[in-house]
Amino acid sequence: PALTVTWEELYEMEIVKKARAWNRMRDVDTIEGINRSMLFGGYREVIRDADRAYAGAIWKAAAEILGNRDRIRIVIVAGPSSSGKTTTTIKLCESLKAMGESLQLLAMDNYFWNLKDQPKDEFGDYNFETPEALDKKTINRNLTDLLAGDEADIPIYNFKTGRREAEGRKMRLQPGQLLVIEGLHALHSDMTKGIDPRSQFRVYIEAICQLKDAQGNFLPWTDIRLFRRMVRDNLHRNYPPLKTIGHWHYVRKSEKAHIVPFIKAADAVVNGYLPYELPVHKKYLYGSLKEAVERFGDARGREDALKRASRCLSYLESVDVLEDDSIIPPTSLLREFIGGSAYSY
């Protein structure tokens, strides 16, 4: 589909303006301000307030779903890579259950094609970032069956083996149950082809980072998500930061073509950026980014990776590190990436 929102329009959305004002009020709209909060004791308050704002946005979305429950049968949570979709989905389900709703969850990651069927590039890297990496026909068939009250055979994808399990799981919606879907491309029109749009409530999650560096330039939202994915891939998926950076051009190309265009179709946009996360990323990534800049410096075809690594390293060089991240609550969205979460992923 054609891009339905320009980057200029995106940055002028009301939620972006509110994020900018929220950060300014708490002096965390610059890296220098974040350093001040750590030095003079305001960092814990920033953590508390940021988590409350994030939780409030999710409760607001849940209340809107409840207010339109007569027509809504599917709740979709989508957004670009490492925006916090899984934690947002968990918290949204918690909110809906607290409001008395019964629901079942469907994760679109289980619909990946087997690894052997995914194409490789010249560096031996797989591109999982496009809708074509997913079995869209099976997704659409399963959704159609579930909404009709029929039993569906849901695949189970094993990320360690890169294959679907021989047997999936049976799933059937009970009368009146909500179906909650979470996935990178869950808002893509092919996934819900033939399903009444009025029966869907679409939640879009993004790390709306309104933070300026030492030169007064806004950090790209994608760099925050890159930090998160590097940490998660390294700590929990045995995938080193250098590979994550080298793969990121696929992420950017795909999200601009297949994810960002659907933001205007969302019924609710949730800001998943946390003004306290950059000092945590420094703890986990500073050494790896220095290595990446050195490794990519003379590598042909890695100019994009070098540019990203150099830019991200400059941010970490200017922010103070948080060595003891035990003050990050177990329910924080950041725990999805650094570990120690109260939730199971």
PDB file of C-alpha atoms in Angstrom, residues 98-239:
ATOM      1  CA  ALA A  98      -9.944  -6.736  35.027  1.00  0.00           C
ATOM      2  CA  MET A  99     -12.906  -5.132  33.241  1.00  0.00           C
ATOM      3  CA  GLY A 100     -14.647  -8.506  33.058  1.00  0.00           C
ATOM      4  CA  GLU A 101     -13.768  -9.590  29.539  1.00  0.00           C
ATOM      5  CA  SER A 102     -12.951 -13.183  28.506  1.00  0.00           C
ATOM      6  CA  LEU A 103     -10.369 -13.509  25.739  1.00  0.00           C
ATOM      7  CA  GLN A 104      -7.882 -15.715  23.924  1.00  0.00           C
ATOM      8  CA  LEU A 105      -4.515 -14.691  22.521  1.00  0.00           C
ATOM      9  CA  LEU A 106      -3.067 -15.469  19.099  1.00  0.00           C
ATOM     10  CA  ALA A 107       0.593 -14.636  18.344  1.00  0.00           C
ATOM     11  CA  MET A 108       1.426 -14.176  14.668  1.00  0.00           C
ATOM     12  CA  ASP A 109       5.068 -15.182  15.211  1.00  0.00           C
ATOM     13  CA  ASN A 110       3.870 -18.790  15.031  1.00  0.00           C
ATOM     14  CA  TYR A 111       3.070 -18.326  11.341  1.00  0.00           C
ATOM     15  CA  PHE A 112       6.641 -17.915  10.077  1.00  0.00           C
ATOM     16  CA  TRP A 113       7.661 -20.184   7.224  1.00  0.00           C
ATOM     17  CA  ASN A 114      10.297 -22.772   8.088  1.00  0.00           C
ATOM     18  CA  LEU A 115      13.822 -21.367   8.071  1.00  0.00           C
ATOM     19  CA  LYS A 116      14.864 -23.489   5.091  1.00  0.00           C
ATOM     20  CA  ASP A 117      12.162 -21.780   3.035  1.00  0.00           C
ATOM     21  CA  GLN A 118      13.370 -18.254   3.882  1.00  0.00           C
ATOM     22  CA  PRO A 119      15.741 -16.598   1.393  1.00  0.00           C
ATOM     23  CA  LYS A 120      19.270 -15.508   2.416  1.00  0.00           C
ATOM     24  CA  ASP A 121      21.226 -12.440   1.341  1.00  0.00           C
ATOM     25  CA  GLU A 122      24.915 -12.256   0.375  1.00  0.00           C
ATOM     26  CA  PHE A 123      25.922 -12.160   4.044  1.00  0.00           C
ATOM     27  CA  GLY A 124      23.923 -15.280   4.927  1.00  0.00           C
ATOM     28  CA  ASP A 125      21.241 -13.247   6.695  1.00  0.00           C
ATOM     29  CA  TYR A 126      17.508 -14.031   6.613  1.00  0.00           C
ATOM     30  CA  ASN A 127      14.848 -11.420   6.031  1.00  0.00           C
ATOM     31  CA  PHE A 128      12.037 -12.098   8.513  1.00  0.00           C
ATOM     32  CA  GLU A 129      10.764  -8.528   8.366  1.00  0.00           C
ATOM     33  CA  THR A 130       8.352  -8.674   5.433  1.00  0.00           C
ATOM     34  CA  PRO A 131       4.755  -9.941   5.425  1.00  0.00           C
ATOM     35  CA  GLU A 132       5.925 -12.591   2.941  1.00  0.00           C
ATOM     36  CA  ALA A 133       7.912 -14.233   5.763  1.00  0.00           C
ATOM     37  CA  LEU A 134       4.529 -15.225   7.236  1.00  0.00           C
ATOM     38  CA  ASP A 135       2.019 -17.822   6.050  1.00  0.00           C
ATOM     39  CA  LYS A 136      -0.719 -15.291   5.361  1.00  0.00           C
ATOM     40  CA  LYS A 137      -3.205 -17.793   3.918  1.00  0.00           C
ATOM     41  CA  THR A 138      -3.139 -19.916   7.073  1.00  0.00           C
ATOM     42  CA  ILE A 139      -3.461 -16.817   9.264  1.00  0.00           C
ATOM     43  CA  ASN A 140      -6.512 -15.645   7.346  1.00  0.00           C
ATOM     44  CA  ARG A 141      -8.083 -19.121   7.332  1.00  0.00           C
ATOM     45  CA  ASN A 142      -7.545 -19.546  11.077  1.00  0.00           C
ATOM     46  CA  LEU A 143      -9.079 -16.139  11.837  1.00  0.00           C
ATOM     47  CA  THR A 144     -12.088 -16.840   9.636  1.00  0.00           C
ATOM     48  CA  ASP A 145     -12.681 -20.210  11.305  1.00  0.00           C
ATOM     49  CA  LEU A 146     -12.302 -18.836  14.825  1.00  0.00           C
ATOM     50  CA  LEU A 147     -14.755 -15.985  14.244  1.00  0.00           C
ATOM     51  CA  ALA A 148     -17.235 -18.456  12.763  1.00  0.00           C
ATOM     52  CA  GLY A 149     -17.088 -20.470  15.996  1.00  0.00           C
ATOM     53  CA  ASP A 150     -15.166 -23.331  14.394  1.00  0.00           C
ATOM     54  CA  GLU A 151     -12.062 -25.072  15.721  1.00  0.00           C
ATOM     55  CA  ALA A 152      -8.770 -23.968  14.177  1.00  0.00           C
ATOM     56  CA  ASP A 153      -5.434 -25.790  14.043  1.00  0.00           C
ATOM     57  CA  ILE A 154      -2.897 -23.158  15.134  1.00  0.00           C
ATOM     58  CA  PRO A 155       0.766 -23.756  14.199  1.00  0.00           C
ATOM     59  CA  ILE A 156       3.550 -23.598  16.792  1.00  0.00           C
ATOM     60  CA  TYR A 157       6.848 -22.158  15.573  1.00  0.00           C
ATOM     61  CA  ASN A 158      10.060 -23.237  17.295  1.00  0.00           C
ATOM     62  CA  PHE A 159      12.577 -20.384  17.063  1.00  0.00           C
ATOM     63  CA  LYS A 160      15.445 -22.597  18.228  1.00  0.00           C
ATOM     64  CA  THR A 161      15.008 -25.082  15.383  1.00  0.00           C
ATOM     65  CA  GLY A 162      13.632 -22.593  12.860  1.00  0.00           C
ATOM     66  CA  ARG A 163      10.722 -24.914  12.094  1.00  0.00           C
ATOM     67  CA  ARG A 164       7.076 -25.380  12.919  1.00  0.00           C
ATOM     68  CA  GLU A 165       6.356 -28.193  15.340  1.00  0.00           C
ATOM     69  CA  ALA A 166       4.884 -31.335  13.809  1.00  0.00           C
ATOM     70  CA  GLU A 167       1.674 -30.764  15.741  1.00  0.00           C
ATOM     71  CA  GLY A 168       0.022 -27.422  16.393  1.00  0.00           C
ATOM     72  CA  ARG A 169      -2.639 -26.625  18.961  1.00  0.00           C
ATOM     73  CA  LYS A 170      -6.395 -26.670  18.692  1.00  0.00           C
ATOM     74  CA  MET A 171      -8.204 -23.409  19.371  1.00  0.00           C
ATOM     75  CA  ARG A 172     -11.862 -22.393  19.481  1.00  0.00           C
ATOM     76  CA  LEU A 173     -13.424 -19.153  20.689  1.00  0.00           C
ATOM     77  CA  GLN A 174     -16.185 -19.480  23.253  1.00  0.00           C
ATOM     78  CA  PRO A 175     -19.356 -17.448  22.659  1.00  0.00           C
ATOM     79  CA  GLY A 176     -18.677 -13.785  23.397  1.00  0.00           C
ATOM     80  CA  GLN A 177     -14.906 -14.188  23.745  1.00  0.00           C
ATOM     81  CA  LEU A 178     -12.520 -11.575  22.359  1.00  0.00           C
ATOM     82  CA  LEU A 179      -9.674 -12.655  20.117  1.00  0.00           C
ATOM     83  CA  VAL A 180      -6.469 -10.678  20.781  1.00  0.00           C
ATOM     84  CA  ILE A 181      -3.837 -10.825  18.027  1.00  0.00           C
ATOM     85  CA  GLU A 182      -0.241  -9.657  18.406  1.00  0.00           C
ATOM     86  CA  GLY A 183       2.335  -9.399  15.653  1.00  0.00           C
ATOM     87  CA  LEU A 184       4.694  -7.267  13.621  1.00  0.00           C
ATOM     88  CA  HIS A 185       2.396  -7.214  10.592  1.00  0.00           C
ATOM     89  CA  ALA A 186      -0.913  -7.783  12.358  1.00  0.00           C
ATOM     90  CA  LEU A 187      -2.400  -4.596  10.884  1.00  0.00           C
ATOM     91  CA  HIS A 188      -1.518  -5.607   7.322  1.00  0.00           C
ATOM     92  CA  SER A 189      -4.738  -5.872   5.337  1.00  0.00           C
ATOM     93  CA  ASP A 190      -3.889  -9.344   3.972  1.00  0.00           C
ATOM     94  CA  MET A 191      -4.012 -10.836   7.476  1.00  0.00           C
ATOM     95  CA  THR A 192      -7.691  -9.974   8.037  1.00  0.00           C
ATOM     96  CA  LYS A 193      -8.939 -10.191   4.459  1.00  0.00           C
ATOM     97  CA  GLY A 194     -12.704 -10.655   4.361  1.00  0.00           C
ATOM     98  CA  ILE A 195     -13.197  -9.837   8.050  1.00  0.00           C
ATOM     99  CA  ASP A 196     -15.487  -6.901   8.873  1.00  0.00           C
ATOM    100  CA  PRO A 197     -13.241  -3.896   9.723  1.00  0.00           C
ATOM    101  CA  ARG A 198     -15.834  -2.672  12.235  1.00  0.00           C
ATOM    102  CA  SER A 199     -15.292  -5.828  14.279  1.00  0.00           C
ATOM    103  CA  GLN A 200     -11.608  -4.953  14.745  1.00  0.00           C
ATOM    104  CA  PHE A 201      -9.943  -2.638  17.264  1.00  0.00           C
ATOM    105  CA  ARG A 202      -6.388  -1.782  16.198  1.00  0.00           C
ATOM    106  CA  VAL A 203      -3.665  -0.765  18.650  1.00  0.00           C
ATOM    107  CA  TYR A 204      -0.392   0.598  17.281  1.00  0.00           C
ATOM    108  CA  ILE A 205       2.656   0.694  19.589  1.00  0.00           C
ATOM    109  CA  GLU A 206       5.737   2.814  18.855  1.00  0.00           C
ATOM    110  CA  ALA A 207       8.752   4.074  20.816  1.00  0.00           C
ATOM    111  CA  ILE A 208       7.915   7.757  20.357  1.00  0.00           C
ATOM    112  CA  CYS A 209      11.251   9.084  21.517  1.00  0.00           C
ATOM    113  CA  GLN A 210      11.235  12.871  21.845  1.00  0.00           C
ATOM    114  CA  LEU A 211      14.819  13.113  23.091  1.00  0.00           C
ATOM    115  CA  LYS A 212      17.565  15.445  21.833  1.00  0.00           C
ATOM    116  CA  ASP A 213      21.293  14.748  21.705  1.00  0.00           C
ATOM    117  CA  ALA A 214      24.083  17.189  22.598  1.00  0.00           C
ATOM    118  CA  GLN A 215      23.747  18.889  19.195  1.00  0.00           C
ATOM    119  CA  GLY A 216      20.005  19.456  19.619  1.00  0.00           C
ATOM    120  CA  ASN A 217      18.979  16.751  17.155  1.00  0.00           C
ATOM    121  CA  PHE A 218      16.121  14.371  17.947  1.00  0.00           C
ATOM    122  CA  LEU A 219      17.151  10.738  18.313  1.00  0.00           C
ATOM    123  CA  PRO A 220      15.419   8.625  15.645  1.00  0.00           C
ATOM    124  CA  TRP A 221      12.747   6.387  17.140  1.00  0.00           C
ATOM    125  CA  THR A 222      14.249   3.462  15.278  1.00  0.00           C
ATOM    126  CA  ASP A 223      17.546   3.848  17.181  1.00  0.00           C
ATOM    127  CA  ILE A 224      15.764   3.269  20.500  1.00  0.00           C
ATOM    128  CA  ARG A 225      14.231   0.128  19.083  1.00  0.00           C
ATOM    129  CA  LEU A 226      17.595  -0.949  17.691  1.00  0.00           C
ATOM    130  CA  PHE A 227      19.092  -0.640  21.185  1.00  0.00           C
ATOM    131  CA  ARG A 228      16.322  -2.813  22.571  1.00  0.00           C
ATOM    132  CA  ARG A 229      16.648  -5.471  19.911  1.00  0.00           C
ATOM    133  CA  MET A 230      20.424  -5.650  20.247  1.00  0.00           C
ATOM    134  CA  VAL A 231      20.078  -6.212  23.992  1.00  0.00           C
ATOM    135  CA  ARG A 232      17.321  -8.815  23.658  1.00  0.00           C
ATOM    136  CA  ASP A 233      18.962 -10.684  20.782  1.00  0.00           C
ATOM    137  CA  ASN A 234      22.268 -10.839  22.631  1.00  0.00           C
ATOM    138  CA  LEU A 235      20.917 -11.810  26.063  1.00  0.00           C
ATOM    139  CA  HIS A 236      18.084 -14.123  25.095  1.00  0.00           C
ATOM    140  CA  ARG A 237      18.529 -15.310  21.498  1.00  0.00           C
ATOM    141  CA  ASN A 238      22.265 -15.904  21.194  1.00  0.00           C
ATOM    142  CA  TYR A 239      22.391 -13.355  18.363  1.00  0.00           C
TER     143      TYR A 239
END
